[in-house]
């Protein structure tokens, strides 16, 4: 079974509260989404392997640690996932970026894929799939299936707000995919929105409503 982890560092909780507030405007919403993504990646990358290297400081030779060259990729689920990419890249600037476009039909809540462009060596990379919202889980499930079809092997799903329904859907579909959230919310409403949630993440990020 994949692990589900809520990264509830006080800074993450504080920033998420600002995002949830309906009076927070696009500029702050976008900046804070990026900051939370950065903090989440800091926590998630604690297990990255290190190797010893010999270097020379101004005082002489020493053996120290550096990252063992594990390759990473970040794949935002468009559109809203784009709001988390900068934050990831601030900490992992060498990561390659893939894109997968998904929209959820407002009536049926069924996801539809409309774009896919991945780094050619995706199968060799640890992949962070990012999207602020995990609601029914339909979009993330379809995105992860598409990435698997294109060779991605080691994937983690990183979201800001998760609904229990979405977590269950990913756990059942992908025992090999760990899910990280900044918060686990209460439920989905009849329109498939997370409650209390933060509303429509894409629209709030890009000012489209
Ligand atoms: O778990 P689900 O029930 O599939 O819902 C979550 C999806 O819905 C939102 O995207 P949306 O379809 O609104 O597209 P957008 O990012 O372009 O706004 C969100 O960013 C997720 O991708
Ligand atoms: O609450 C939700 C659910 C899906 N997509 C969003 O942007 N928000
Ligand atoms: Mg949207």
PDB file of C-alpha atoms and ligand atoms in Angstrom:
ATOM      1  CA  UNK A   1       0.000   0.000   0.000  1.00  0.00           C
ATOM      2  CA  UNK A   2       1.345   3.464  -0.845  1.00  0.00           C
ATOM      3  CA  UNK A   3       2.001   5.732   2.103  1.00  0.00           C
ATOM      4  CA  UNK A   4      -0.171   8.789   2.734  1.00  0.00           C
ATOM      5  CA  UNK A   5       1.563  11.584   4.646  1.00  0.00           C
ATOM      6  CA  UNK A   6       0.242  14.945   5.792  1.00  0.00           C
ATOM      7  CA  UNK A   7       3.133  17.409   6.004  1.00  0.00           C
ATOM      8  CA  UNK A   8       1.709  19.644   8.695  1.00  0.00           C
ATOM      9  CA  UNK A   9       4.724  21.784   9.549  1.00  0.00           C
ATOM     10  CA  UNK A  10       3.488  24.999  11.275  1.00  0.00           C
ATOM     11  CA  UNK A  11       4.710  27.174   8.385  1.00  0.00           C
ATOM     12  CA  UNK A  12       2.811  25.009   5.906  1.00  0.00           C
ATOM     13  CA  UNK A  13      -0.380  25.183   7.989  1.00  0.00           C
ATOM     14  CA  UNK A  14      -0.082  28.952   8.392  1.00  0.00           C
ATOM     15  CA  UNK A  15       0.464  29.532   4.673  1.00  0.00           C
ATOM     16  CA  UNK A  16      -2.336  27.161   3.686  1.00  0.00           C
ATOM     17  CA  UNK A  17      -4.767  29.077   5.890  1.00  0.00           C
ATOM     18  CA  UNK A  18      -3.942  32.225   3.894  1.00  0.00           C
ATOM     19  CA  UNK A  19      -4.581  30.369   0.647  1.00  0.00           C
ATOM     20  CA  UNK A  20      -7.912  29.058   1.889  1.00  0.00           C
ATOM     21  CA  UNK A  21      -9.143  32.561   2.812  1.00  0.00           C
ATOM     22  CA  UNK A  22     -11.495  33.739   0.073  1.00  0.00           C
ATOM     23  CA  UNK A  23     -10.183  37.290   0.505  1.00  0.00           C
ATOM     24  CA  UNK A  24      -6.663  36.287  -0.588  1.00  0.00           C
ATOM     25  CA  UNK A  25      -6.041  37.619  -4.094  1.00  0.00           C
ATOM     26  CA  UNK A  26      -4.307  36.024  -7.062  1.00  0.00           C
ATOM     27  CA  UNK A  27      -0.846  37.480  -6.406  1.00  0.00           C
ATOM     28  CA  UNK A  28      -0.615  36.215  -2.820  1.00  0.00           C
ATOM     29  CA  UNK A  29      -2.348  32.938  -3.663  1.00  0.00           C
ATOM     30  CA  UNK A  30       0.233  32.218  -6.365  1.00  0.00           C
ATOM     31  CA  UNK A  31       3.226  33.195  -4.233  1.00  0.00           C
ATOM     32  CA  UNK A  32       2.089  31.099  -1.299  1.00  0.00           C
ATOM     33  CA  UNK A  33       1.302  28.019  -3.423  1.00  0.00           C
ATOM     34  CA  UNK A  34       4.892  28.145  -4.591  1.00  0.00           C
ATOM     35  CA  UNK A  35       6.222  28.608  -1.041  1.00  0.00           C
ATOM     36  CA  UNK A  36       4.251  25.651   0.297  1.00  0.00           C
ATOM     37  CA  UNK A  37       5.453  23.465  -2.582  1.00  0.00           C
ATOM     38  CA  UNK A  38       9.016  24.422  -1.670  1.00  0.00           C
ATOM     39  CA  UNK A  39       8.504  23.525   1.995  1.00  0.00           C
ATOM     40  CA  UNK A  40       6.866  20.224   1.048  1.00  0.00           C
ATOM     41  CA  UNK A  41       9.733  19.256  -1.225  1.00  0.00           C
ATOM     42  CA  UNK A  42      12.191  20.093   1.541  1.00  0.00           C
ATOM     43  CA  UNK A  43      10.406  17.546   3.739  1.00  0.00           C
ATOM     44  CA  UNK A  44       9.946  14.917   1.031  1.00  0.00           C
ATOM     45  CA  UNK A  45      13.573  14.956  -0.098  1.00  0.00           C
ATOM     46  CA  UNK A  46      14.870  14.029   3.368  1.00  0.00           C
ATOM     47  CA  UNK A  47      15.457  10.485   2.104  1.00  0.00           C
ATOM     48  CA  UNK A  48      17.560  11.399  -0.948  1.00  0.00           C
ATOM     49  CA  UNK A  49      20.710   9.265  -0.981  1.00  0.00           C
ATOM     50  CA  UNK A  50      24.096  10.879  -0.360  1.00  0.00           C
ATOM     51  CA  UNK A  51      27.605   9.796  -1.293  1.00  0.00           C
ATOM     52  CA  UNK A  52      31.016  10.769   0.052  1.00  0.00           C
ATOM     53  CA  UNK A  53      33.265  13.072  -1.941  1.00  0.00           C
ATOM     54  CA  UNK A  54      36.705  14.431  -1.260  1.00  0.00           C
ATOM     55  CA  UNK A  55      37.000  18.204  -1.607  1.00  0.00           C
ATOM     56  CA  UNK A  56      39.485  20.799  -0.497  1.00  0.00           C
ATOM     57  CA  UNK A  57      38.461  23.676   1.744  1.00  0.00           C
ATOM     58  CA  UNK A  58      40.830  26.621   2.275  1.00  0.00           C
ATOM     59  CA  UNK A  59      42.019  24.617   5.317  1.00  0.00           C
ATOM     60  CA  UNK A  60      42.820  21.371   3.523  1.00  0.00           C
ATOM     61  CA  UNK A  61      41.359  18.107   2.237  1.00  0.00           C
ATOM     62  CA  UNK A  62      38.144  16.682   3.705  1.00  0.00           C
ATOM     63  CA  UNK A  63      35.574  14.030   2.862  1.00  0.00           C
ATOM     64  CA  UNK A  64      32.028  15.401   2.780  1.00  0.00           C
ATOM     65  CA  UNK A  65      28.596  14.431   1.431  1.00  0.00           C
ATOM     66  CA  UNK A  66      26.891  15.297  -1.816  1.00  0.00           C
ATOM     67  CA  UNK A  67      23.698  14.064  -3.462  1.00  0.00           C
ATOM     68  CA  UNK A  68      24.271  10.664  -5.017  1.00  0.00           C
ATOM     69  CA  UNK A  69      23.182  11.929  -8.403  1.00  0.00           C
ATOM     70  CA  UNK A  70      19.596  10.751  -8.266  1.00  0.00           C
ATOM     71  CA  UNK A  71      17.716  12.321 -11.129  1.00  0.00           C
ATOM     72  CA  UNK A  72      14.421  14.027 -10.433  1.00  0.00           C
ATOM     73  CA  UNK A  73      11.527  15.246 -12.543  1.00  0.00           C
ATOM     74  CA  UNK A  74       8.539  17.341 -11.599  1.00  0.00           C
ATOM     75  CA  UNK A  75       5.325  16.881 -13.545  1.00  0.00           C
ATOM     76  CA  UNK A  76       2.566  19.427 -12.908  1.00  0.00           C
ATOM     77  CA  UNK A  77      -1.000  18.467 -13.766  1.00  0.00           C
ATOM     78  CA  UNK A  78      -2.130  21.513 -15.791  1.00  0.00           C
ATOM     79  CA  UNK A  79      -3.269  24.035 -15.134  1.00  0.00           C
ATOM     80  CA  UNK A  80      -3.229  24.313 -11.374  1.00  0.00           C
ATOM     81  CA  UNK A  81      -0.131  22.151 -10.883  1.00  0.00           C
ATOM     82  CA  UNK A  82       1.909  24.873 -12.582  1.00  0.00           C
ATOM     83  CA  UNK A  83       1.531  26.891  -9.388  1.00  0.00           C
ATOM     84  CA  UNK A  84       3.782  24.421  -7.563  1.00  0.00           C
ATOM     85  CA  UNK A  85       6.604  24.031 -10.102  1.00  0.00           C
ATOM     86  CA  UNK A  86       8.681  27.091  -9.195  1.00  0.00           C
ATOM     87  CA  UNK A  87       8.734  26.100  -5.548  1.00  0.00           C
ATOM     88  CA  UNK A  88      10.061  22.636  -6.399  1.00  0.00           C
ATOM     89  CA  UNK A  89      12.676  24.033  -8.777  1.00  0.00           C
ATOM     90  CA  UNK A  90      13.980  26.488  -6.185  1.00  0.00           C
ATOM     91  CA  UNK A  91      15.189  23.510  -4.146  1.00  0.00           C
ATOM     92  CA  UNK A  92      15.902  21.077  -6.981  1.00  0.00           C
ATOM     93  CA  UNK A  93      17.042  23.305  -9.843  1.00  0.00           C
ATOM     94  CA  UNK A  94      18.382  20.405 -11.922  1.00  0.00           C
ATOM     95  CA  UNK A  95      14.991  18.652 -12.066  1.00  0.00           C
ATOM     96  CA  UNK A  96      13.469  18.283 -15.518  1.00  0.00           C
ATOM     97  CA  UNK A  97       9.873  19.394 -15.980  1.00  0.00           C
ATOM     98  CA  UNK A  98       7.202  17.359 -17.757  1.00  0.00           C
ATOM     99  CA  UNK A  99       3.654  18.595 -18.321  1.00  0.00           C
ATOM    100  CA  UNK A 100       0.354  16.779 -18.404  1.00  0.00           C
ATOM    101  CA  UNK A 101      -2.829  18.673 -19.198  1.00  0.00           C
ATOM    102  CA  UNK A 102      -6.040  17.472 -17.565  1.00  0.00           C
ATOM    103  CA  UNK A 103      -9.413  19.072 -17.094  1.00  0.00           C
ATOM    104  CA  UNK A 104     -12.306  17.757 -15.102  1.00  0.00           C
ATOM    105  CA  UNK A 105     -15.728  17.849 -16.761  1.00  0.00           C
ATOM    106  CA  UNK A 106     -17.785  20.085 -14.471  1.00  0.00           C
ATOM    107  CA  UNK A 107     -20.937  17.939 -14.832  1.00  0.00           C
ATOM    108  CA  UNK A 108     -19.638  14.373 -14.771  1.00  0.00           C
ATOM    109  CA  UNK A 109     -16.367  15.103 -12.848  1.00  0.00           C
ATOM    110  CA  UNK A 110     -14.658  12.805 -15.372  1.00  0.00           C
ATOM    111  CA  UNK A 111     -11.052  13.820 -16.180  1.00  0.00           C
ATOM    112  CA  UNK A 112      -9.876  14.443 -19.758  1.00  0.00           C
ATOM    113  CA  UNK A 113      -6.264  14.499 -20.895  1.00  0.00           C
ATOM    114  CA  UNK A 114      -5.350  17.193 -23.421  1.00  0.00           C
ATOM    115  CA  UNK A 115      -1.552  17.481 -23.343  1.00  0.00           C
ATOM    116  CA  UNK A 116       1.505  15.415 -22.524  1.00  0.00           C
ATOM    117  CA  UNK A 117       5.189  16.267 -22.847  1.00  0.00           C
ATOM    118  CA  UNK A 118       7.738  14.443 -20.707  1.00  0.00           C
ATOM    119  CA  UNK A 119      11.524  14.379 -20.390  1.00  0.00           C
ATOM    120  CA  UNK A 120      12.795  11.542 -22.651  1.00  0.00           C
ATOM    121  CA  UNK A 121      14.559   9.756 -19.772  1.00  0.00           C
ATOM    122  CA  UNK A 122      11.510   9.810 -17.490  1.00  0.00           C
ATOM    123  CA  UNK A 123      11.948   6.110 -16.646  1.00  0.00           C
ATOM    124  CA  UNK A 124      15.271   6.889 -14.956  1.00  0.00           C
ATOM    125  CA  UNK A 125      13.930   9.704 -12.802  1.00  0.00           C
ATOM    126  CA  UNK A 126      12.154   9.973  -9.484  1.00  0.00           C
ATOM    127  CA  UNK A 127       9.005  11.844 -10.416  1.00  0.00           C
ATOM    128  CA  UNK A 128       7.065  14.333  -8.291  1.00  0.00           C
ATOM    129  CA  UNK A 129       3.578  14.692  -9.779  1.00  0.00           C
ATOM    130  CA  UNK A 130       2.180  17.972  -8.435  1.00  0.00           C
ATOM    131  CA  UNK A 131      -1.366  19.349  -8.296  1.00  0.00           C
ATOM    132  CA  UNK A 132      -2.838  21.558  -5.551  1.00  0.00           C
ATOM    133  CA  UNK A 133      -6.094  19.568  -5.340  1.00  0.00           C
ATOM    134  CA  UNK A 134      -6.799  15.842  -4.963  1.00  0.00           C
ATOM    135  CA  UNK A 135     -10.605  15.690  -4.989  1.00  0.00           C
ATOM    136  CA  UNK A 136     -12.218  12.529  -6.457  1.00  0.00           C
ATOM    137  CA  UNK A 137      -8.722  11.498  -7.514  1.00  0.00           C
ATOM    138  CA  UNK A 138      -9.827  11.001 -11.126  1.00  0.00           C
ATOM    139  CA  UNK A 139      -7.375  13.512 -12.620  1.00  0.00           C
ATOM    140  CA  UNK A 140      -4.364  12.297 -10.638  1.00  0.00           C
ATOM    141  CA  UNK A 141      -5.236   8.680 -11.409  1.00  0.00           C
ATOM    142  CA  UNK A 142      -5.424   9.319 -15.146  1.00  0.00           C
ATOM    143  CA  UNK A 143      -2.216  11.377 -15.024  1.00  0.00           C
ATOM    144  CA  UNK A 144      -0.280   8.672 -13.154  1.00  0.00           C
ATOM    145  CA  UNK A 145      -1.588   6.000 -15.552  1.00  0.00           C
ATOM    146  CA  UNK A 146      -0.391   8.071 -18.525  1.00  0.00           C
ATOM    147  CA  UNK A 147       3.032   8.580 -16.924  1.00  0.00           C
ATOM    148  CA  UNK A 148       3.339   4.854 -16.231  1.00  0.00           C
ATOM    149  CA  UNK A 149       2.479   4.141 -19.858  1.00  0.00           C
ATOM    150  CA  UNK A 150       5.347   6.430 -20.860  1.00  0.00           C
ATOM    151  CA  UNK A 151       7.785   4.576 -18.621  1.00  0.00           C
ATOM    152  CA  UNK A 152       7.750   6.501 -15.323  1.00  0.00           C
ATOM    153  CA  UNK A 153       8.470   4.081 -12.501  1.00  0.00           C
ATOM    154  CA  UNK A 154       9.077   5.950  -9.267  1.00  0.00           C
ATOM    155  CA  UNK A 155       6.300   8.440  -8.708  1.00  0.00           C
ATOM    156  CA  UNK A 156       5.111  10.430  -5.719  1.00  0.00           C
ATOM    157  CA  UNK A 157       2.003  12.570  -5.770  1.00  0.00           C
ATOM    158  CA  UNK A 158       2.345  15.930  -4.005  1.00  0.00           C
ATOM    159  CA  UNK A 159      -0.840  17.938  -3.366  1.00  0.00           C
ATOM    160  CA  UNK A 160      -1.818  20.848  -1.169  1.00  0.00           C
ATOM    161  CA  UNK A 161      -5.326  19.773  -0.191  1.00  0.00           C
ATOM    162  CA  UNK A 162      -6.542  16.168  -0.327  1.00  0.00           C
ATOM    163  CA  UNK A 163     -10.035  14.774   0.128  1.00  0.00           C
ATOM    164  CA  UNK A 164     -10.411  11.334   1.711  1.00  0.00           C
ATOM    165  CA  UNK A 165     -12.075  10.088  -1.499  1.00  0.00           C
ATOM    166  CA  UNK A 166      -9.034  11.053  -3.577  1.00  0.00           C
ATOM    167  CA  UNK A 167      -6.513   9.523  -1.190  1.00  0.00           C
ATOM    168  CA  UNK A 168      -8.470   6.246  -1.220  1.00  0.00           C
ATOM    169  CA  UNK A 169      -8.662   6.252  -5.031  1.00  0.00           C
ATOM    170  CA  UNK A 170      -4.888   6.629  -5.402  1.00  0.00           C
ATOM    171  CA  UNK A 171      -4.100   4.108  -2.656  1.00  0.00           C
ATOM    172  CA  UNK A 172      -6.337   1.517  -4.303  1.00  0.00           C
ATOM    173  CA  UNK A 173      -5.106   2.130  -7.838  1.00  0.00           C
ATOM    174  CA  UNK A 174      -1.363   2.490  -7.151  1.00  0.00           C
ATOM    175  CA  UNK A 175       0.111   0.645  -4.173  1.00  0.00           C
ATOM    176  CA  UNK A 176       3.523   1.887  -5.337  1.00  0.00           C
ATOM    177  CA  UNK A 177       2.718   5.626  -5.284  1.00  0.00           C
ATOM    178  CA  UNK A 178       3.169   7.593  -2.049  1.00  0.00           C
ATOM    179  CA  UNK A 179       0.922  10.623  -1.575  1.00  0.00           C
ATOM    180  CA  UNK A 180       1.932  13.775   0.322  1.00  0.00           C
ATOM    181  CA  UNK A 181      -0.535  16.521   1.245  1.00  0.00           C
ATOM    182  CA  UNK A 182      -0.368  19.762   3.194  1.00  0.00           C
ATOM    183  CA  UNK A 183      -3.835  18.971   4.571  1.00  0.00           C
ATOM    184  CA  UNK A 184      -6.444  16.217   4.581  1.00  0.00           C
ATOM    185  CA  UNK A 185      -9.839  17.888   4.386  1.00  0.00           C
ATOM    186  CA  UNK A 186     -13.290  16.720   5.378  1.00  0.00           C
ATOM    187  CA  UNK A 187     -15.304  15.793   2.307  1.00  0.00           C
ATOM    188  CA  UNK A 188     -16.385  16.611  -1.252  1.00  0.00           C
ATOM    189  CA  UNK A 189     -19.552  18.604  -1.869  1.00  0.00           C
ATOM    190  CA  UNK A 190     -22.162  17.660  -4.497  1.00  0.00           C
ATOM    191  CA  UNK A 191     -20.192  19.549  -7.171  1.00  0.00           C
ATOM    192  CA  UNK A 192     -17.005  17.609  -6.399  1.00  0.00           C
ATOM    193  CA  UNK A 193     -15.285  20.498  -4.600  1.00  0.00           C
ATOM    194  CA  UNK A 194     -13.229  19.875  -1.482  1.00  0.00           C
ATOM    195  CA  UNK A 195     -14.754  21.219   1.767  1.00  0.00           C
ATOM    196  CA  UNK A 196     -13.470  23.370   3.395  1.00  0.00           C
ATOM    197  CA  UNK A 197     -10.819  23.365   0.618  1.00  0.00           C
ATOM    198  CA  UNK A 198      -9.742  26.561  -1.044  1.00  0.00           C
ATOM    199  CA  UNK A 199     -12.133  26.763  -3.997  1.00  0.00           C
ATOM    200  CA  UNK A 200     -11.017  26.343  -7.591  1.00  0.00           C
ATOM    201  CA  UNK A 201      -7.228  26.313  -7.461  1.00  0.00           C
ATOM    202  CA  UNK A 202      -6.707  26.926 -11.196  1.00  0.00           C
ATOM    203  CA  UNK A 203      -9.056  29.890 -11.288  1.00  0.00           C
ATOM    204  CA  UNK A 204      -7.561  31.410  -8.138  1.00  0.00           C
ATOM    205  CA  UNK A 205      -3.986  30.967  -9.442  1.00  0.00           C
ATOM    206  CA  UNK A 206      -4.631  32.452 -12.839  1.00  0.00           C
ATOM    207  CA  UNK A 207      -7.455  34.900 -12.109  1.00  0.00           C
ATOM    208  CA  UNK A 208      -9.860  33.206 -14.494  1.00  0.00           C
ATOM    209  CA  UNK A 209     -12.997  33.716 -12.459  1.00  0.00           C
TER     210      UNK A 209
HETATM  211  O1  LIG B   1      -9.461  14.831  -8.136  1.00  0.00           O
HETATM  212  P1  LIG B   1     -10.347  15.386  -9.194  1.00  0.00           P
HETATM  213  O2  LIG B   1     -11.806  15.171  -8.875  1.00  0.00           O
HETATM  214  O3  LIG B   1     -10.006  14.897 -10.567  1.00  0.00           O
HETATM  215  O4  LIG B   1     -10.204  16.974  -9.154  1.00  0.00           O
HETATM  216  C1  LIG B   1      -8.969  17.612  -9.028  1.00  0.00           C
HETATM  217  C2  LIG B   1      -8.559  18.288 -10.291  1.00  0.00           C
HETATM  218  O5  LIG B   1      -9.412  19.411 -10.548  1.00  0.00           O
HETATM  219  C3  LIG B   1      -8.617  20.582 -10.704  1.00  0.00           C
HETATM  220  O6  LIG B   1      -8.278  20.806 -12.013  1.00  0.00           O
HETATM  221  P2  LIG B   1      -9.330  21.398 -13.105  1.00  0.00           P
HETATM  222  O7  LIG B   1     -10.018  20.282 -13.823  1.00  0.00           O
HETATM  223  O8  LIG B   1     -10.198  22.405 -12.451  1.00  0.00           O
HETATM  224  O9  LIG B   1      -8.386  22.060 -14.174  1.00  0.00           O
HETATM  225  P3  LIG B   1      -7.505  23.405 -14.032  1.00  0.00           P
HETATM  226  O10 LIG B   1      -6.300  23.029 -13.253  1.00  0.00           O
HETATM  227  O11 LIG B   1      -7.196  23.756 -15.440  1.00  0.00           O
HETATM  228  O12 LIG B   1      -8.346  24.440 -13.353  1.00  0.00           O
HETATM  229  C4  LIG B   1      -7.397  20.277  -9.871  1.00  0.00           C
HETATM  230  O13 LIG B   1      -6.303  21.094 -10.172  1.00  0.00           O
HETATM  231  C5  LIG B   1      -7.159  18.820 -10.139  1.00  0.00           C
HETATM  232  O14 LIG B   1      -6.399  18.574 -11.312  1.00  0.00           O
HETATM  233  O1  LIG B   2     -12.021  21.748  -4.519  1.00  0.00           O
HETATM  234  C1  LIG B   2     -11.560  21.561  -5.658  1.00  0.00           C
HETATM  235  C2  LIG B   2     -11.781  20.357  -6.364  1.00  0.00           C
HETATM  236  C3  LIG B   2     -11.240  20.224  -7.595  1.00  0.00           C
HETATM  237  N1  LIG B   2     -10.518  21.234  -8.130  1.00  0.00           N
HETATM  238  C4  LIG B   2     -10.308  22.393  -7.467  1.00  0.00           C
HETATM  239  O2  LIG B   2      -9.647  23.302  -7.978  1.00  0.00           O
HETATM  240  N2  LIG B   2     -10.835  22.529  -6.249  1.00  0.00           N
HETATM  241 MG1  LIG B   3      -9.845  24.315 -12.085  1.00  0.00          MG
END
